[in-house]
CSV table of C-alpha atoms in Angstrom, one decimal:
chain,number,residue,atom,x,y,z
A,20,UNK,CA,1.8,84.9,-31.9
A,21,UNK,CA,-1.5,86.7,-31.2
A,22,UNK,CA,-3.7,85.6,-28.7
A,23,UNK,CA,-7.4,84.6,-29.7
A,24,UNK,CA,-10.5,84.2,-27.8
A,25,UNK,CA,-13.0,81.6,-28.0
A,26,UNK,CA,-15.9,80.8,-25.7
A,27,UNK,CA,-15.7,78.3,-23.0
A,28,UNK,CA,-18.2,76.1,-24.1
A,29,UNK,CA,-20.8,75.5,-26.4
A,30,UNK,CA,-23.7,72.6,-27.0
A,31,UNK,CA,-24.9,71.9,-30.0
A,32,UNK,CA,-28.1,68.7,-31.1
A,33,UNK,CA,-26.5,65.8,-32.7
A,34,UNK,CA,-27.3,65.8,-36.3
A,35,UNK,CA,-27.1,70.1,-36.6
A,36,UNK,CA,-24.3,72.2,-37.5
A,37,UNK,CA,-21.8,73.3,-34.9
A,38,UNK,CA,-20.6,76.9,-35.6
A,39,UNK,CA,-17.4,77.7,-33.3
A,40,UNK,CA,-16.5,80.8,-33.3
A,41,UNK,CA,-12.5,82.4,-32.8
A,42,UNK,CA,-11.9,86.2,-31.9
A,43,UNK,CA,-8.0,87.2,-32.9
A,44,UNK,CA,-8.3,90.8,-33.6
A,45,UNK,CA,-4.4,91.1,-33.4
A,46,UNK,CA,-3.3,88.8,-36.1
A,47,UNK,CA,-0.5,89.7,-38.4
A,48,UNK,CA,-0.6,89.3,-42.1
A,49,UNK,CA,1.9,86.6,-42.1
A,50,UNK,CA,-0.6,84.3,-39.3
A,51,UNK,CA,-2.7,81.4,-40.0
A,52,UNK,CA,-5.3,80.3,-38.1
A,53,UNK,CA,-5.6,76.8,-37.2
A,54,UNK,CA,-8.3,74.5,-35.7
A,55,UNK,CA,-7.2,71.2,-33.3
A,56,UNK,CA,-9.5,69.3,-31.4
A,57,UNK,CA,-8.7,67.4,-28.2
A,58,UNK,CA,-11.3,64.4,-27.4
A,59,UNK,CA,-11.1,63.5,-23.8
A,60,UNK,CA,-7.9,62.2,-22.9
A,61,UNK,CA,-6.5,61.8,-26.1
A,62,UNK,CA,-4.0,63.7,-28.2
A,63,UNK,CA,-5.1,66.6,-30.1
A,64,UNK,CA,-6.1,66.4,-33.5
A,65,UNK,CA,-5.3,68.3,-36.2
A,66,UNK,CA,-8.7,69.8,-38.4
A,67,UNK,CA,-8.2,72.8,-40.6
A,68,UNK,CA,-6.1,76.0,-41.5
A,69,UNK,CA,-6.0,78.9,-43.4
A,70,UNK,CA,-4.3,82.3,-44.0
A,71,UNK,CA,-7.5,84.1,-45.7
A,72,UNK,CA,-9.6,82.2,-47.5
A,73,UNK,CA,-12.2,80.0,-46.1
A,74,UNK,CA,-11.4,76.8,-46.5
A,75,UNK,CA,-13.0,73.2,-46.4
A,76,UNK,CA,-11.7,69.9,-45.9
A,77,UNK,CA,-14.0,66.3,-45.3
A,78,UNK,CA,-13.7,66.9,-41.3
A,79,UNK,CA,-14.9,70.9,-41.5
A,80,UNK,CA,-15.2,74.5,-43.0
A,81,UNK,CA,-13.2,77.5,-41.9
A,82,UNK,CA,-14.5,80.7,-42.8
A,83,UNK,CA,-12.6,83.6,-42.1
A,84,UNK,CA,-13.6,86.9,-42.0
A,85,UNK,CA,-12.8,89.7,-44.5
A,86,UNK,CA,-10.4,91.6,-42.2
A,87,UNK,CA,-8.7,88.5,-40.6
A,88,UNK,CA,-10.0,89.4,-36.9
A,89,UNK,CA,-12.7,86.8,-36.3
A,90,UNK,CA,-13.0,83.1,-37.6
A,91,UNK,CA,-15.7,80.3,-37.4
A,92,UNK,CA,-14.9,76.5,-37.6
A,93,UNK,CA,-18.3,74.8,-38.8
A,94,UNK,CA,-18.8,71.0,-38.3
A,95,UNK,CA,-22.1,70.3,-40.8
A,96,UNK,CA,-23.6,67.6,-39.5
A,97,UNK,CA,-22.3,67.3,-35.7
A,98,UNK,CA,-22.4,64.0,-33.9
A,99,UNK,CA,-21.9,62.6,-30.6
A,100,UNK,CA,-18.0,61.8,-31.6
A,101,UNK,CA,-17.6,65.5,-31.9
A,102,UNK,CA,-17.8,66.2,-28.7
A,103,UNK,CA,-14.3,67.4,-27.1
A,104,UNK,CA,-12.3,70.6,-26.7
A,105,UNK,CA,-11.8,73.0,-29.6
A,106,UNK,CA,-8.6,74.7,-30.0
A,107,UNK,CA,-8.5,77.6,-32.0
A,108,UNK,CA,-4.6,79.3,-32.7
A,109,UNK,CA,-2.9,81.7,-34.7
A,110,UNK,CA,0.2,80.9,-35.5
A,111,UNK,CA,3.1,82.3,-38.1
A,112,UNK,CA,2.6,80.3,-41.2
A,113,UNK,CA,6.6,78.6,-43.1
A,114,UNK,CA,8.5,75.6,-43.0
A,115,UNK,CA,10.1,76.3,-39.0
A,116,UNK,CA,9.6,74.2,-36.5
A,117,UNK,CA,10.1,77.4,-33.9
A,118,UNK,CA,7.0,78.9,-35.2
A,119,UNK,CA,5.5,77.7,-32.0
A,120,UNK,CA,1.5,76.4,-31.7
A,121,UNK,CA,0.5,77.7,-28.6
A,122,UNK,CA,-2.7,76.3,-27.0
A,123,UNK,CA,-4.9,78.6,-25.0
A,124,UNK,CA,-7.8,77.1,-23.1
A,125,UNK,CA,-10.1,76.4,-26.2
A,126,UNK,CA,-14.2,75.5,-26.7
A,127,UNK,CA,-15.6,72.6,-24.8
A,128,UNK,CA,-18.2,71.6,-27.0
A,129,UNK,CA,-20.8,69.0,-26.1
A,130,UNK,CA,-22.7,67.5,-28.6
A,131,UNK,CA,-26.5,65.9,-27.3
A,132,UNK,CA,-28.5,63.8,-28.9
B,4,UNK,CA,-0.1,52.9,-39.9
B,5,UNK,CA,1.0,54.2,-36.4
B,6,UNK,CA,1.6,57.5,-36.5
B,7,UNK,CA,3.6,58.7,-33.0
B,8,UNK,CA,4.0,56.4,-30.7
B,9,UNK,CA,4.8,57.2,-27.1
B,10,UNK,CA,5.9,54.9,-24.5
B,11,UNK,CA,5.1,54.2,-21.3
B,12,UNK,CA,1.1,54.9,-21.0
B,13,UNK,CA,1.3,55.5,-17.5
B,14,UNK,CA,4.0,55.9,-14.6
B,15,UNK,CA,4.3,56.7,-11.1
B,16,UNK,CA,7.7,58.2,-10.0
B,17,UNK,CA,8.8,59.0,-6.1
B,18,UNK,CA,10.4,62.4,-5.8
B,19,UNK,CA,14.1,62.6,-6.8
B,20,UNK,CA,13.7,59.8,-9.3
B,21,UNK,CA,14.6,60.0,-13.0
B,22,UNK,CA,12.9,58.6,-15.8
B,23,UNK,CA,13.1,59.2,-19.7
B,24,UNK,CA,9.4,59.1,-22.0
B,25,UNK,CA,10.2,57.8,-24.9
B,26,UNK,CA,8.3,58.7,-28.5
B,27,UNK,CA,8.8,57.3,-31.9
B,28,UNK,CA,6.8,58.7,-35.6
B,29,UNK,CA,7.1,56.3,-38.7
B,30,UNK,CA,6.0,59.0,-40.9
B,31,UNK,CA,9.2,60.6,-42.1
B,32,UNK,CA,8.8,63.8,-40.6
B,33,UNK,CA,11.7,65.8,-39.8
B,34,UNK,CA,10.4,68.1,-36.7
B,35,UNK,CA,8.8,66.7,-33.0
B,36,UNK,CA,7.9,68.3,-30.0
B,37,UNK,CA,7.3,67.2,-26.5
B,38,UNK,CA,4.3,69.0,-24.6
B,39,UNK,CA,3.1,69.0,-21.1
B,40,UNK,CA,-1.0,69.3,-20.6
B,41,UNK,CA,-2.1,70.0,-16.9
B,42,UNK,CA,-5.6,69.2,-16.0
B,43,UNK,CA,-8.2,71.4,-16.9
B,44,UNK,CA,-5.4,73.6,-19.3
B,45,UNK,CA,-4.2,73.7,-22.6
B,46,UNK,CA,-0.6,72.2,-23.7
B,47,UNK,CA,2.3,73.7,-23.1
B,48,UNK,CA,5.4,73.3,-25.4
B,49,UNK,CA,8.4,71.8,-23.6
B,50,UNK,CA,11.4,71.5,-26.0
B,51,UNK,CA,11.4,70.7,-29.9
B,52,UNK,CA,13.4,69.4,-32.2
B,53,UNK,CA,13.5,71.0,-35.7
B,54,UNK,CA,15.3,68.4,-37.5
B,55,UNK,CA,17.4,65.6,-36.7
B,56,UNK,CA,20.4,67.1,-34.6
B,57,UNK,CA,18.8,69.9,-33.3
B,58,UNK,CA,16.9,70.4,-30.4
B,59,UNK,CA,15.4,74.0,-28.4
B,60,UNK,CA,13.8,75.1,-25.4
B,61,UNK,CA,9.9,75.2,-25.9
B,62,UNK,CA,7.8,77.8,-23.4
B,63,UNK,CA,8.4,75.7,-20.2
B,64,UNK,CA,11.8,74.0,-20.5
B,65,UNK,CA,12.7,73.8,-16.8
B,66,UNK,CA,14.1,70.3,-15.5
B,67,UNK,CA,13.8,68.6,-18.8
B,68,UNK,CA,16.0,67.6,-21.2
B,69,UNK,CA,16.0,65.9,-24.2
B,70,UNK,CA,17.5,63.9,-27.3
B,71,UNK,CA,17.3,63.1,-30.7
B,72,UNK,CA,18.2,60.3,-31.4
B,73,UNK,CA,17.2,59.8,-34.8
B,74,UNK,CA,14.8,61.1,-37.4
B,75,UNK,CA,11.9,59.1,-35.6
B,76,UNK,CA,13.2,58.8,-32.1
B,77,UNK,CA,12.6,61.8,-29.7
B,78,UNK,CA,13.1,61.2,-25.7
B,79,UNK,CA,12.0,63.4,-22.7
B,80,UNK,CA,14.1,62.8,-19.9
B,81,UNK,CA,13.4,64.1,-16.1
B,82,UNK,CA,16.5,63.9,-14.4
B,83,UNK,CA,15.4,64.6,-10.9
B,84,UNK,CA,11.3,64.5,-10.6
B,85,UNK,CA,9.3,67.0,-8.9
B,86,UNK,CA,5.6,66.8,-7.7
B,87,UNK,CA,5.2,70.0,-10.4
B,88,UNK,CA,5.7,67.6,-13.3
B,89,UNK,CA,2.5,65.7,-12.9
B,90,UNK,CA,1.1,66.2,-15.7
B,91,UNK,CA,0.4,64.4,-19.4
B,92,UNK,CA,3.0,64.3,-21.6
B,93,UNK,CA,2.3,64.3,-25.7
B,94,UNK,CA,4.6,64.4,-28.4
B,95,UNK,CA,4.0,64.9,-31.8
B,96,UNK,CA,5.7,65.5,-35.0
B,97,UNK,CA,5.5,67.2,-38.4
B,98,UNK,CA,6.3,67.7,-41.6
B,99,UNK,CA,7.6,71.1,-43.2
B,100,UNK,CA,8.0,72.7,-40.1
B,101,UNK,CA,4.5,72.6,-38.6
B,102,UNK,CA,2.8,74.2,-41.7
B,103,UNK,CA,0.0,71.9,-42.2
B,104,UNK,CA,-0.1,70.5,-38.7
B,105,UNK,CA,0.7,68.1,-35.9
B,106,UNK,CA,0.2,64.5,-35.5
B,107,UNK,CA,0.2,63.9,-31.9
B,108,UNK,CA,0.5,60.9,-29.7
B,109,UNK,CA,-1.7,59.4,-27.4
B,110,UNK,CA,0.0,60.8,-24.0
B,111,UNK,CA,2.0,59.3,-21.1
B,112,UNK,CA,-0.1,60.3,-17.8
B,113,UNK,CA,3.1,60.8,-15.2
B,114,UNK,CA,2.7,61.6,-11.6
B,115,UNK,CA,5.0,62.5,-9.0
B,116,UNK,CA,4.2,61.2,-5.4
């Protein structure tokens, strides 16, 4: 799977829209990009994928860029309960389980009121 | 609705001693996964089970094994444990392969004395 990049952290004010962004300028044509979240000593959570389209769910938007390399995970309204680790990962898209999601070290975002 | 469940919360194990983590979905899904998170890093995939009978060695398989018992039940056993495997266990499971993500469990926070 191709490696991304993400900063290491990131604050944002409660109430404003937290743009995260996701370099993976080695993706393959056959790799999705997917969002987790990890809030502080809990499991992570799944938020959002996509292949090449941007995409939007009722937790977030993804909008990925035209040529695949760069992605942004936008929460609209941000809140205190937002704050936690952002994972962003590539991954090889199908129905097998050995298409491994690898977590690198992710976006510590802190959200401040 | 409980999602995965994993059991014990916490444990503290002498060296040499052997324990088995135990982790149970109710959601039908036919893949799990057993990862290891050590502080301050992102998870690590240990072993994984693609469906019911099968099981394979994740990134960092080393004195673990594991079993699946069922299509809900999947155990983590340390036969002989080391001061290296402090660390937070998660399992989590999926449907159709991993595709449209993980549901992960709360942890079990193991260490090693």
């Amino acid at each position: 799977d191709a490696k991304t990049t993400q900063p290491t952290s990131m604050d944002c004010a409660e109430g404003r829209a937290a743009n995260l962004p996701c370099n993976h300028s080695t993706i393959s044509g056959n790799e999705y990009v997917y969002w987790y979240r990890q809030i502080h000593s809990q499991g992570p959570q799944y938020i959002i994928h996509g292949l090449k389209n941007n995409e939007t769910n009722e937790m977030a938007s993804l909008i990925i860029t035209e040529d695949r390399k760069s992605s942004t995970l936008i929460l609209p309204h941000a809140t205190l309960r937002d704050t936690a680790v952002y994972y962003c990962i590539v991954r090889v898209g199908g129905n097998n389980a050995g298409n491994m999601l690898t977590f690198g070290g992710g976006t510590r975002l802190m959200v401040k009121p | 609705n409980a999602g995965v469940t994993q059991t014990p919360k916490f444990q503290v194990l002498k060296t040499g001693q052997s324990m088995t983590l135990q982790c149970a979905q109710d959601m039908n899904h036919n893949s799990m996964y057993w990862y290891r998170q050590d502080p301050g890093m992102g998870l690590r995939l240990i072993y994984y089970s693609a469906s019911e009978g099968t099981t394979d060695k994740g990134e960092v398989p080393n004195g673990y094994n594991v079993s699946r018992l069922n299509k809900r039940e999947f155990s983590l056993r340390l036969e002989s444990a080391a001061p290296s495997q402090t660390s937070v266990y998660f399992c989590a499971s999926s449907a159709s392969g991993g595709n449209y993500g993980y549901t992960f469990g709360s942890g079990t926070r193991l260490t090693v004395v």
